[in-house]
């Protein structure tokens, strides 16, 4: 593999300091180690964990733990593959840039734009969710007003510098981490009867088997549970994108990859286990109030709903902040490789891809508008058509790693500081599991799985056709250009 360019740490921009189109500034190493650590920890904790877990528990009962364990294992394996490639070649394009090199420009183009599409739709979903909570606290401001305020504030944050993004995310993610850790500790004490004032007959390990058994709705409910929880894990890969703007990308990627196992085990499996032990899985309060609110209520904690609303709000803001960052960096990477307008690859003297950020947030604003004007038609289409992108990304990571391992070993074996376990057998097994989940979604009509996968496949097919046509008619890069394009993607090339 050819040598990687060095990240600029100062804005010595030959095109003129502060000019948005100035060549030479590029992405800068503005993220500190504590930022990367918290992004890695918090990135795997989405608002979906707090909001969406109740439907999974209602569907699979205590067996939802197996659903979370199955998806968690999948995420760990995919992150290991991504960590192998990203540690060898840290880049703001992450898996899109790796697919570009390993599979061809068509793959990098397709998965990059699909991933961008996913996150700009998420911006609208999360902005609306945050607006609902804020309107409940301060009804004088309409819901659309809160959505606008939230989007504007976080856009401004991302436009200042990557350091300001990192600082906001450090505190947002920190609140999530502290909240879940406290929940697990307090709930765990209650489950074992150590916490005073808790109904010992209701809380306990017996809830795992007492109400119809561990799998009250049969073993098939585990797979249905997988479909309900798989999308709450999206975001674990953000650390590999952000690592490209840290002072030691390789170390950051390695640390994030190695810590994914305990992060999934503690924050997902640990907190869900506490919920299903505190309350019977079929308790009406779980579906009525939400799993975590119901669990807090069972502990006799006053204002449990408002406490959880605050935690969900921080998760929403965290997801918005990271979503805008991630979408803009993917757009930047696509611009660097010639797969998006060149303006997307231009940065300010602070190393901020201003045009990429503004383009991403503009689509986010359009999606918010659709959510308020056409929630059951246009916006529903956007949400469903981006729903399976997470699985597409993971599948592309698998196939990219199969090829990239050979490339890295041939060109720079010393860069294999993170290695996928049992290569290539475990990689193929992971890919097979992802394909199986995608296939199982086609049979799911009760939870809109079939609609989601069909619409997502439709959008993916359109993007793929565009990618192939661009390459055929000469508008895109040739396969031979892919390595050079990826190599130059991490920073702007200094102009003479």
Tab-separated table of C-alpha atoms in Angstrom:
chain	number	residue	atom	x	y	z
A	1	UNK	CA	0.000	0.000	0.000
A	2	UNK	CA	1.245	3.457	-0.800
A	3	UNK	CA	2.213	5.769	2.002
A	4	UNK	CA	-0.482	7.784	3.732
A	5	UNK	CA	-0.469	11.597	3.737
A	6	UNK	CA	0.100	13.351	7.018
A	7	UNK	CA	-2.791	15.197	8.608
A	8	UNK	CA	-2.339	18.935	8.795
A	9	UNK	CA	-2.341	20.261	12.342
A	10	UNK	CA	-2.236	23.878	11.407
A	11	UNK	CA	-4.152	25.866	8.886
A	12	UNK	CA	-1.235	26.940	6.732
A	13	UNK	CA	-3.466	27.346	3.759
A	14	UNK	CA	-1.732	28.578	0.655
A	15	UNK	CA	-5.022	29.507	-0.888
A	16	UNK	CA	-5.780	32.075	1.791
A	17	UNK	CA	-6.706	31.504	5.431
A	18	UNK	CA	-10.365	31.085	6.115
A	19	UNK	CA	-11.475	30.784	2.512
A	20	UNK	CA	-13.953	27.931	2.160
A	21	UNK	CA	-12.473	26.776	-1.080
A	22	UNK	CA	-8.840	27.122	-0.098
A	23	UNK	CA	-6.613	24.233	-1.032
A	24	UNK	CA	-4.159	22.844	1.466
A	25	UNK	CA	-5.927	23.015	4.822
A	26	UNK	CA	-7.708	19.663	4.640
A	27	UNK	CA	-9.113	17.791	7.613
A	28	UNK	CA	-7.122	18.531	10.760
A	29	UNK	CA	-6.219	16.514	13.814
A	30	UNK	CA	-8.585	18.377	16.106
A	31	UNK	CA	-9.988	15.470	18.125
A	32	UNK	CA	-8.324	14.681	21.440
A	33	UNK	CA	-7.940	11.217	22.927
A	34	UNK	CA	-10.755	11.821	25.415
A	35	UNK	CA	-13.024	12.862	22.525
A	36	UNK	CA	-12.271	9.674	20.599
A	37	UNK	CA	-12.721	7.515	23.686
A	38	UNK	CA	-16.147	8.936	24.433
A	39	UNK	CA	-17.195	8.879	20.771
A	40	UNK	CA	-16.243	5.194	20.667
A	41	UNK	CA	-18.180	4.442	23.857
A	42	UNK	CA	-21.188	6.630	23.156
A	43	UNK	CA	-21.407	5.858	19.454
A	44	UNK	CA	-22.799	2.413	20.135
A	45	UNK	CA	-25.518	3.811	22.449
A	46	UNK	CA	-28.292	5.271	20.322
A	47	UNK	CA	-31.650	6.691	21.286
A	48	UNK	CA	-33.094	3.508	19.775
A	49	UNK	CA	-31.875	1.578	22.814
A	50	UNK	CA	-34.086	3.644	25.121
A	51	UNK	CA	-37.051	4.080	22.778
A	52	UNK	CA	-37.172	0.884	20.737
A	53	UNK	CA	-36.365	-1.830	23.280
A	54	UNK	CA	-39.942	-2.039	24.603
A	55	UNK	CA	-41.294	-3.487	21.333
A	56	UNK	CA	-38.486	-6.048	21.295
A	57	UNK	CA	-39.239	-7.146	24.862
A	58	UNK	CA	-42.963	-7.382	24.091
A	59	UNK	CA	-42.194	-9.551	21.057
A	60	UNK	CA	-39.538	-11.939	22.368
A	61	UNK	CA	-39.926	-11.720	26.148
A	62	UNK	CA	-36.728	-12.328	28.148
A	63	UNK	CA	-35.419	-14.020	24.997
A	64	UNK	CA	-34.772	-10.532	23.639
A	65	UNK	CA	-31.434	-10.909	25.421
A	66	UNK	CA	-30.508	-13.533	22.815
A	67	UNK	CA	-31.560	-11.132	20.054
A	68	UNK	CA	-29.312	-8.428	21.480
A	69	UNK	CA	-26.496	-10.943	21.986
A	70	UNK	CA	-26.780	-12.139	18.380
A	71	UNK	CA	-26.748	-8.632	16.911
A	72	UNK	CA	-24.050	-7.572	19.384
A	73	UNK	CA	-21.843	-10.445	18.244
A	74	UNK	CA	-22.462	-9.405	14.641
A	75	UNK	CA	-21.427	-5.823	15.423
A	76	UNK	CA	-18.285	-6.992	17.226
A	77	UNK	CA	-17.236	-9.097	14.229
A	78	UNK	CA	-17.976	-6.347	11.696
A	79	UNK	CA	-16.124	-3.790	13.804
A	80	UNK	CA	-13.149	-6.132	14.018
A	81	UNK	CA	-13.013	-6.289	10.220
A	82	UNK	CA	-13.429	-2.536	9.914
A	83	UNK	CA	-10.801	-2.022	12.595
A	84	UNK	CA	-8.333	-4.155	10.647
A	85	UNK	CA	-8.755	-2.041	7.520
A	86	UNK	CA	-8.987	1.326	9.286
A	87	UNK	CA	-5.948	0.754	11.512
A	88	UNK	CA	-3.937	0.007	8.375
A	89	UNK	CA	-5.415	2.978	6.520
A	90	UNK	CA	-7.212	5.560	8.718
A	91	UNK	CA	-9.419	7.704	6.496
A	92	UNK	CA	-12.465	9.935	6.776
A	93	UNK	CA	-14.227	7.696	4.252
A	94	UNK	CA	-13.755	4.586	6.398
A	95	UNK	CA	-15.540	1.574	4.889
A	96	UNK	CA	-16.500	3.502	1.723
A	97	UNK	CA	-12.839	4.247	0.984
A	98	UNK	CA	-11.900	0.654	1.814
A	99	UNK	CA	-14.599	-0.667	-0.541
A	100	UNK	CA	-13.303	1.719	-3.198
A	101	UNK	CA	-9.841	0.173	-2.944
A	102	UNK	CA	-10.877	-3.451	-2.426
A	103	UNK	CA	-13.935	-3.865	-4.645
A	104	UNK	CA	-13.763	-0.943	-7.056
A	105	UNK	CA	-14.990	2.642	-7.432
A	106	UNK	CA	-18.576	1.467	-7.977
A	107	UNK	CA	-18.626	-0.040	-4.479
A	108	UNK	CA	-17.137	3.004	-2.757
A	109	UNK	CA	-19.532	5.304	-4.616
A	110	UNK	CA	-22.623	3.199	-3.863
A	111	UNK	CA	-22.075	2.484	-0.184
A	112	UNK	CA	-20.796	6.006	0.472
A	113	UNK	CA	-23.888	7.682	-0.925
A	114	UNK	CA	-26.241	5.163	0.749
A	115	UNK	CA	-24.571	5.815	4.086
A	116	UNK	CA	-24.838	9.576	3.571
A	117	UNK	CA	-28.529	9.145	2.710
A	118	UNK	CA	-29.082	7.105	5.864
A	119	UNK	CA	-27.623	9.752	8.162
A	120	UNK	CA	-29.370	12.755	6.628
A	121	UNK	CA	-32.690	10.951	7.104
A	122	UNK	CA	-31.659	10.189	10.682
A	123	UNK	CA	-31.119	13.935	11.170
A	124	UNK	CA	-34.807	14.530	10.488
A	125	UNK	CA	-35.947	11.629	12.679
A	126	UNK	CA	-33.832	12.706	15.640
A	127	UNK	CA	-34.605	16.425	15.249
A	128	UNK	CA	-38.318	15.638	15.386
A	129	UNK	CA	-37.879	13.325	18.384
A	130	UNK	CA	-35.960	16.018	20.246
A	131	UNK	CA	-38.533	18.650	19.306
A	132	UNK	CA	-41.340	16.542	20.792
A	133	UNK	CA	-39.556	16.403	24.155
A	134	UNK	CA	-38.634	20.095	24.157
A	135	UNK	CA	-42.161	21.155	23.195
A	136	UNK	CA	-43.470	19.188	26.171
A	137	UNK	CA	-41.204	21.221	28.442
A	138	UNK	CA	-41.684	24.598	26.761
A	139	UNK	CA	-44.941	24.494	24.737
A	140	UNK	CA	-44.692	28.193	23.848
A	141	UNK	CA	-42.272	27.218	21.072
A	142	UNK	CA	-43.942	25.044	18.398
A	143	UNK	CA	-42.516	21.644	17.577
A	144	UNK	CA	-41.182	22.736	14.176
A	145	UNK	CA	-39.482	25.679	15.911
A	146	UNK	CA	-37.627	23.377	18.284
A	147	UNK	CA	-36.558	21.136	15.390
A	148	UNK	CA	-35.207	24.205	13.584
A	149	UNK	CA	-33.378	25.462	16.691
A	150	UNK	CA	-31.774	22.095	17.388
A	151	UNK	CA	-30.603	21.693	13.795
A	152	UNK	CA	-29.208	25.228	13.627
A	153	UNK	CA	-27.299	24.949	16.916
A	154	UNK	CA	-25.634	21.664	16.001
A	155	UNK	CA	-24.903	22.863	12.466
A	156	UNK	CA	-23.130	25.892	13.936
A	157	UNK	CA	-21.186	23.599	16.270
A	158	UNK	CA	-19.952	21.445	13.392
A	159	UNK	CA	-19.066	24.494	11.304
A	160	UNK	CA	-16.740	25.950	13.956
A	161	UNK	CA	-14.213	23.121	14.089
A	162	UNK	CA	-13.930	19.377	14.518
A	163	UNK	CA	-12.828	20.100	18.100
A	164	UNK	CA	-16.185	21.728	18.903
A	165	UNK	CA	-17.974	18.655	17.537
A	166	UNK	CA	-15.744	16.466	19.698
A	167	UNK	CA	-16.391	18.568	22.800
A	168	UNK	CA	-20.167	18.488	22.386
A	169	UNK	CA	-20.110	14.776	21.719
A	170	UNK	CA	-17.866	14.197	24.727
A	171	UNK	CA	-20.507	15.652	27.063
A	172	UNK	CA	-23.545	14.230	25.268
A	173	UNK	CA	-22.064	10.737	25.200
A	174	UNK	CA	-20.826	11.174	28.769
A	175	UNK	CA	-24.357	11.779	30.022
A	176	UNK	CA	-25.583	8.636	28.238
A	177	UNK	CA	-22.777	6.531	29.635
A	178	UNK	CA	-23.222	7.775	33.215
A	179	UNK	CA	-27.008	7.354	33.008
A	180	UNK	CA	-26.844	3.745	31.797
A	181	UNK	CA	-24.088	2.854	34.260
A	182	UNK	CA	-26.157	4.276	37.136
A	183	UNK	CA	-29.255	2.455	35.873
A	184	UNK	CA	-27.400	-0.873	35.753
A	185	UNK	CA	-25.933	-0.447	39.239
A	186	UNK	CA	-29.175	0.712	40.906
A	187	UNK	CA	-31.310	-1.793	38.998
A	188	UNK	CA	-28.862	-4.610	39.743
A	189	UNK	CA	-29.018	-3.855	43.474
A	190	UNK	CA	-32.816	-3.940	43.271
A	191	UNK	CA	-32.836	-7.266	41.414
A	192	UNK	CA	-30.770	-8.904	44.151
A	193	UNK	CA	-32.890	-7.348	46.904
A	194	UNK	CA	-30.203	-5.005	48.208
A	195	UNK	CA	-31.970	-1.760	47.328
A	196	UNK	CA	-34.576	-0.806	49.962
A	197	UNK	CA	-38.116	0.186	49.039
A	198	UNK	CA	-38.467	-2.143	46.060
A	199	UNK	CA	-41.177	-4.763	45.654
A	200	UNK	CA	-39.087	-7.904	46.018
A	201	UNK	CA	-41.917	-10.065	44.682
A	202	UNK	CA	-41.887	-8.179	41.388
A	203	UNK	CA	-38.134	-7.718	40.896
A	204	UNK	CA	-35.815	-10.683	40.644
A	205	UNK	CA	-34.108	-13.204	38.405
A	206	UNK	CA	-37.331	-15.229	38.423
A	207	UNK	CA	-38.751	-12.792	35.867
A	208	UNK	CA	-36.512	-14.441	33.279
A	209	UNK	CA	-38.534	-17.683	33.397
A	210	UNK	CA	-41.673	-17.174	35.509
A	211	UNK	CA	-44.053	-15.676	32.943
A	212	UNK	CA	-44.337	-18.251	30.206
A	213	UNK	CA	-40.676	-19.190	30.209
A	214	UNK	CA	-37.533	-17.589	28.803
A	215	UNK	CA	-38.967	-17.854	25.285
A	216	UNK	CA	-42.715	-17.333	25.847
A	217	UNK	CA	-43.396	-16.732	22.148
A	218	UNK	CA	-41.148	-19.468	20.817
A	219	UNK	CA	-37.624	-19.531	19.423
A	220	UNK	CA	-38.730	-17.781	16.232
A	221	UNK	CA	-39.332	-14.617	18.251
A	222	UNK	CA	-35.551	-14.305	18.678
A	223	UNK	CA	-35.160	-13.595	14.953
A	224	UNK	CA	-38.084	-11.194	14.992
A	225	UNK	CA	-36.376	-9.485	17.924
A	226	UNK	CA	-33.196	-9.221	15.840
A	227	UNK	CA	-35.100	-7.224	13.215
A	228	UNK	CA	-36.406	-4.877	15.901
A	229	UNK	CA	-33.063	-4.198	17.595
A	230	UNK	CA	-30.489	-4.411	14.793
A	231	UNK	CA	-30.868	-0.780	13.758
A	232	UNK	CA	-30.291	0.536	17.275
A	233	UNK	CA	-26.652	-0.593	16.905
A	234	UNK	CA	-25.945	1.678	13.936
A	235	UNK	CA	-23.266	4.185	14.854
A	236	UNK	CA	-20.544	1.932	16.224
A	237	UNK	CA	-18.515	2.606	13.079
A	238	UNK	CA	-18.405	6.387	13.669
A	239	UNK	CA	-15.208	6.062	15.694
A	240	UNK	CA	-13.343	4.811	12.609
A	241	UNK	CA	-14.428	7.862	10.611
A	242	UNK	CA	-13.548	10.258	13.429
A	243	UNK	CA	-10.158	8.616	13.981
A	244	UNK	CA	-8.958	10.197	10.738
A	245	UNK	CA	-9.064	13.583	12.497
A	246	UNK	CA	-7.217	12.510	15.629
A	247	UNK	CA	-3.542	12.903	16.435
A	248	UNK	CA	-2.908	9.153	16.411
A	249	UNK	CA	-5.478	7.535	14.067
A	250	UNK	CA	-4.056	4.038	14.207
A	251	UNK	CA	-4.046	3.964	18.009
A	252	UNK	CA	-7.570	5.420	18.140
A	253	UNK	CA	-8.950	2.797	15.762
A	254	UNK	CA	-7.222	-0.033	17.592
A	255	UNK	CA	-8.574	1.110	20.948
A	256	UNK	CA	-12.126	1.553	19.636
A	257	UNK	CA	-12.064	-1.871	18.000
A	258	UNK	CA	-10.721	-3.682	21.042
A	259	UNK	CA	-13.255	-2.086	23.393
A	260	UNK	CA	-16.372	-2.882	21.343
A	261	UNK	CA	-16.960	-6.215	23.107
A	262	UNK	CA	-17.349	-4.815	26.621
A	263	UNK	CA	-19.272	-1.793	25.339
A	264	UNK	CA	-21.930	-3.984	23.731
A	265	UNK	CA	-21.981	-6.402	26.679
A	266	UNK	CA	-22.341	-3.724	29.350
A	267	UNK	CA	-24.513	-1.065	27.775
A	268	UNK	CA	-26.868	-3.227	25.716
A	269	UNK	CA	-27.003	-6.665	27.303
A	270	UNK	CA	-26.448	-5.335	30.827
A	271	UNK	CA	-29.141	-2.668	30.768
A	272	UNK	CA	-31.733	-4.841	28.981
A	273	UNK	CA	-31.062	-7.677	31.432
A	274	UNK	CA	-31.794	-5.285	34.302
A	275	UNK	CA	-35.078	-4.215	32.665
A	276	UNK	CA	-36.404	-7.771	32.152
A	277	UNK	CA	-35.370	-8.714	35.696
A	278	UNK	CA	-37.029	-5.708	37.322
A	279	UNK	CA	-40.377	-6.255	35.599
A	280	UNK	CA	-42.283	-9.176	34.064
A	281	UNK	CA	-41.747	-8.997	30.295
A	282	UNK	CA	-45.521	-8.843	29.704
A	283	UNK	CA	-46.080	-5.898	32.050
A	284	UNK	CA	-48.353	-3.373	30.339
A	285	UNK	CA	-46.204	-0.525	31.650
A	286	UNK	CA	-43.302	-1.606	29.398
A	287	UNK	CA	-45.243	-0.953	26.205
A	288	UNK	CA	-47.236	1.947	27.644
A	289	UNK	CA	-44.438	3.986	29.230
A	290	UNK	CA	-41.332	2.501	27.610
A	291	UNK	CA	-39.043	-0.168	29.062
A	292	UNK	CA	-36.607	2.110	30.897
A	293	UNK	CA	-39.281	4.477	32.267
A	294	UNK	CA	-41.287	1.482	33.501
A	295	UNK	CA	-38.167	0.051	35.151
A	296	UNK	CA	-37.412	3.349	36.913
A	297	UNK	CA	-41.040	3.634	38.037
A	298	UNK	CA	-40.848	0.160	39.546
A	299	UNK	CA	-37.931	1.367	41.675
A	300	UNK	CA	-40.062	4.167	43.068
A	301	UNK	CA	-37.859	6.862	41.555
A	302	UNK	CA	-39.793	10.124	41.377
A	303	UNK	CA	-40.247	11.821	37.994
A	304	UNK	CA	-38.927	8.747	36.181
A	305	UNK	CA	-40.540	9.835	32.922
A	306	UNK	CA	-38.890	13.264	32.947
A	307	UNK	CA	-35.532	11.793	33.919
A	308	UNK	CA	-35.720	9.408	30.987
A	309	UNK	CA	-36.879	12.200	28.677
A	310	UNK	CA	-33.738	14.133	29.585
A	311	UNK	CA	-31.542	11.101	28.893
A	312	UNK	CA	-33.326	10.418	25.596
A	313	UNK	CA	-32.922	14.090	24.649
A	314	UNK	CA	-29.160	13.924	25.209
A	315	UNK	CA	-29.086	10.743	23.114
A	316	UNK	CA	-31.041	12.490	20.379
A	317	UNK	CA	-28.698	15.490	20.422
A	318	UNK	CA	-25.702	13.159	20.429
A	319	UNK	CA	-27.099	11.257	17.456
A	320	UNK	CA	-27.849	14.511	15.626
A	321	UNK	CA	-24.366	15.851	16.314
A	322	UNK	CA	-22.668	12.657	15.179
A	323	UNK	CA	-25.064	12.195	12.260
A	324	UNK	CA	-24.214	15.595	10.820
A	325	UNK	CA	-20.511	15.010	11.393
A	326	UNK	CA	-20.620	11.540	9.823
A	327	UNK	CA	-22.678	12.599	6.789
A	328	UNK	CA	-20.396	15.562	6.099
A	329	UNK	CA	-17.200	13.492	6.370
A	330	UNK	CA	-18.594	10.864	4.054
A	331	UNK	CA	-19.539	13.631	1.595
A	332	UNK	CA	-16.005	15.044	1.972
A	333	UNK	CA	-14.501	11.645	1.205
A	334	UNK	CA	-16.754	11.181	-1.828
A	335	UNK	CA	-15.717	14.626	-3.052
A	336	UNK	CA	-12.016	13.791	-2.635
A	337	UNK	CA	-12.463	10.656	-4.747
A	338	UNK	CA	-14.404	12.439	-7.469
A	339	UNK	CA	-17.675	10.710	-6.574
A	340	UNK	CA	-19.337	13.943	-5.403
A	341	UNK	CA	-19.003	17.641	-6.329
A	342	UNK	CA	-15.442	18.870	-5.774
A	343	UNK	CA	-16.783	21.600	-3.492
A	344	UNK	CA	-17.520	18.894	-0.896
A	345	UNK	CA	-13.767	18.276	-0.553
A	346	UNK	CA	-12.883	21.888	0.154
A	347	UNK	CA	-12.207	22.928	3.717
A	348	UNK	CA	-11.864	26.139	5.669
A	349	UNK	CA	-8.645	27.165	7.406
A	350	UNK	CA	-10.000	25.318	10.483
A	351	UNK	CA	-10.165	22.085	8.527
A	352	UNK	CA	-13.973	22.109	8.302
A	353	UNK	CA	-15.640	20.791	5.103
A	354	UNK	CA	-18.166	23.630	5.115
A	355	UNK	CA	-19.935	22.832	1.847
A	356	UNK	CA	-20.272	19.151	2.776
A	357	UNK	CA	-21.827	20.108	6.126
A	358	UNK	CA	-24.245	22.627	4.623
A	359	UNK	CA	-25.304	20.221	1.861
A	360	UNK	CA	-25.964	17.481	4.421
A	361	UNK	CA	-27.950	19.692	6.775
A	362	UNK	CA	-29.910	21.154	3.827
A	363	UNK	CA	-31.194	17.693	2.958
A	364	UNK	CA	-31.890	17.166	6.654
A	365	UNK	CA	-34.054	20.315	6.705
A	366	UNK	CA	-35.934	19.091	3.625
A	367	UNK	CA	-36.553	15.755	5.342
A	368	UNK	CA	-37.819	17.559	8.468
A	369	UNK	CA	-40.242	19.498	6.243
A	370	UNK	CA	-41.491	16.240	4.716
A	371	UNK	CA	-41.935	14.818	8.219
A	372	UNK	CA	-44.324	17.632	9.135
A	373	UNK	CA	-46.109	17.970	5.787
A	374	UNK	CA	-46.153	14.412	4.438
A	375	UNK	CA	-45.385	12.101	7.397
A	376	UNK	CA	-47.283	9.088	6.059
A	377	UNK	CA	-46.098	9.256	2.472
A	378	UNK	CA	-42.863	10.992	1.473
A	379	UNK	CA	-41.173	10.854	4.876
A	380	UNK	CA	-42.261	7.271	5.516
A	381	UNK	CA	-40.698	6.340	2.183
A	382	UNK	CA	-37.432	8.058	3.179
A	383	UNK	CA	-37.295	6.256	6.520
A	384	UNK	CA	-38.124	2.820	5.128
A	385	UNK	CA	-35.859	3.185	2.092
A	386	UNK	CA	-32.869	3.910	4.354
A	387	UNK	CA	-33.769	1.333	7.000
A	388	UNK	CA	-31.629	-1.551	5.766
A	389	UNK	CA	-28.553	0.533	4.928
A	390	UNK	CA	-26.883	-0.584	8.169
A	391	UNK	CA	-26.970	-4.190	7.006
A	392	UNK	CA	-25.763	-3.226	3.512
A	393	UNK	CA	-22.812	-1.370	5.071
A	394	UNK	CA	-21.891	-4.345	7.241
A	395	UNK	CA	-22.093	-6.702	4.264
A	396	UNK	CA	-19.813	-4.472	2.175
A	397	UNK	CA	-17.340	-4.321	5.090
A	398	UNK	CA	-17.195	-8.136	5.070
A	399	UNK	CA	-16.424	-8.396	1.352
A	400	UNK	CA	-13.988	-5.488	1.494
A	401	UNK	CA	-12.029	-7.092	4.321
A	402	UNK	CA	-11.731	-10.382	2.441
A	403	UNK	CA	-9.889	-8.553	-0.337
A	404	UNK	CA	-8.079	-5.909	1.727
A	405	UNK	CA	-6.350	-8.471	3.938
A	406	UNK	CA	-4.551	-9.799	0.854
A	407	UNK	CA	-3.683	-6.296	-0.364
A	408	UNK	CA	-2.299	-5.213	3.026
A	409	UNK	CA	-0.268	-8.414	3.462
A	410	UNK	CA	1.220	-7.977	-0.004
A	411	UNK	CA	2.039	-4.267	0.250
A	412	UNK	CA	2.481	-3.367	3.935
A	413	UNK	CA	2.117	-6.340	6.314
A	414	UNK	CA	3.442	-4.267	9.223
A	415	UNK	CA	0.167	-2.309	9.139
A	416	UNK	CA	-1.846	-5.358	10.210
A	417	UNK	CA	-1.917	-4.279	13.847
A	418	UNK	CA	-5.559	-5.378	14.195
A	419	UNK	CA	-6.521	-8.730	12.701
A	420	UNK	CA	-9.913	-10.332	12.090
A	421	UNK	CA	-10.229	-13.591	14.009
A	422	UNK	CA	-10.228	-16.896	12.078
A	423	UNK	CA	-9.841	-15.182	8.708
A	424	UNK	CA	-11.429	-15.876	6.247
A	425	UNK	CA	-13.894	-18.350	7.763
A	426	UNK	CA	-15.413	-16.030	10.364
A	427	UNK	CA	-15.700	-13.251	7.788
A	428	UNK	CA	-17.682	-15.518	5.470
A	429	UNK	CA	-19.844	-16.714	8.383
A	430	UNK	CA	-20.602	-13.093	9.326
A	431	UNK	CA	-21.549	-12.252	5.742
A	432	UNK	CA	-23.815	-15.310	5.619
A	433	UNK	CA	-25.563	-14.232	8.827
A	434	UNK	CA	-26.179	-10.742	7.435
A	435	UNK	CA	-27.625	-12.207	4.223
A	436	UNK	CA	-29.834	-14.488	6.333
A	437	UNK	CA	-31.162	-11.515	8.323
A	438	UNK	CA	-31.862	-9.615	5.102
A	439	UNK	CA	-33.713	-12.647	3.761
A	440	UNK	CA	-35.683	-13.072	6.979
A	441	UNK	CA	-36.778	-9.436	6.738
A	442	UNK	CA	-38.625	-10.349	3.537
A	443	UNK	CA	-40.869	-12.661	5.566
A	444	UNK	CA	-41.664	-10.018	8.181
A	445	UNK	CA	-44.956	-8.311	7.374
A	446	UNK	CA	-45.986	-7.581	10.967
A	447	UNK	CA	-43.174	-5.078	11.690
A	448	UNK	CA	-42.748	-3.670	8.146
A	449	UNK	CA	-39.553	-5.643	7.597
A	450	UNK	CA	-40.528	-6.625	4.065
A	451	UNK	CA	-41.387	-3.058	3.078
A	452	UNK	CA	-38.149	-1.754	4.570
A	453	UNK	CA	-35.926	-4.257	2.769
A	454	UNK	CA	-37.711	-3.863	-0.588
A	455	UNK	CA	-37.568	-0.058	-0.534
A	456	UNK	CA	-33.955	-0.098	0.672
A	457	UNK	CA	-33.039	-2.513	-2.125
A	458	UNK	CA	-34.806	-0.233	-4.615
A	459	UNK	CA	-32.781	2.810	-3.537
A	460	UNK	CA	-29.575	0.736	-3.429
A	461	UNK	CA	-30.255	-0.520	-6.964
A	462	UNK	CA	-30.758	3.036	-8.244
A	463	UNK	CA	-27.492	4.210	-6.663
A	464	UNK	CA	-25.654	1.135	-7.970
A	465	UNK	CA	-26.928	1.724	-11.519
A	466	UNK	CA	-25.741	5.348	-11.340
A	467	UNK	CA	-22.316	4.167	-10.156
A	468	UNK	CA	-21.966	1.618	-12.967
A	469	UNK	CA	-23.212	4.016	-15.647
A	470	UNK	CA	-20.774	6.728	-14.467
A	471	UNK	CA	-17.899	4.308	-14.791
A	472	UNK	CA	-19.035	2.919	-18.153
A	473	UNK	CA	-19.510	6.296	-19.817
A	474	UNK	CA	-16.193	7.577	-18.514
A	475	UNK	CA	-17.574	10.017	-15.977
A	476	UNK	CA	-16.180	8.083	-13.037
A	477	UNK	CA	-12.750	6.794	-12.101
A	478	UNK	CA	-11.311	3.589	-13.419
A	479	UNK	CA	-10.475	0.781	-11.056
A	480	UNK	CA	-6.790	1.563	-11.477
A	481	UNK	CA	-7.339	5.026	-10.052
A	482	UNK	CA	-8.964	3.791	-6.841
A	483	UNK	CA	-5.813	3.367	-4.695
A	484	UNK	CA	-4.501	6.814	-5.540
A	485	UNK	CA	-7.892	8.390	-4.937
A	486	UNK	CA	-8.184	6.785	-1.537
A	487	UNK	CA	-4.606	7.653	-0.664
A	488	UNK	CA	-5.172	11.333	-1.179
A	489	UNK	CA	-8.502	11.392	0.575
A	490	UNK	CA	-7.443	12.016	4.132
A	491	UNK	CA	-6.073	15.509	3.595
A	492	UNK	CA	-6.008	18.148	0.944
A	493	UNK	CA	-2.913	18.082	-1.234
A	494	UNK	CA	-0.898	21.225	-0.691
A	495	UNK	CA	-0.902	23.526	-3.637
A	496	UNK	CA	2.351	25.063	-4.725
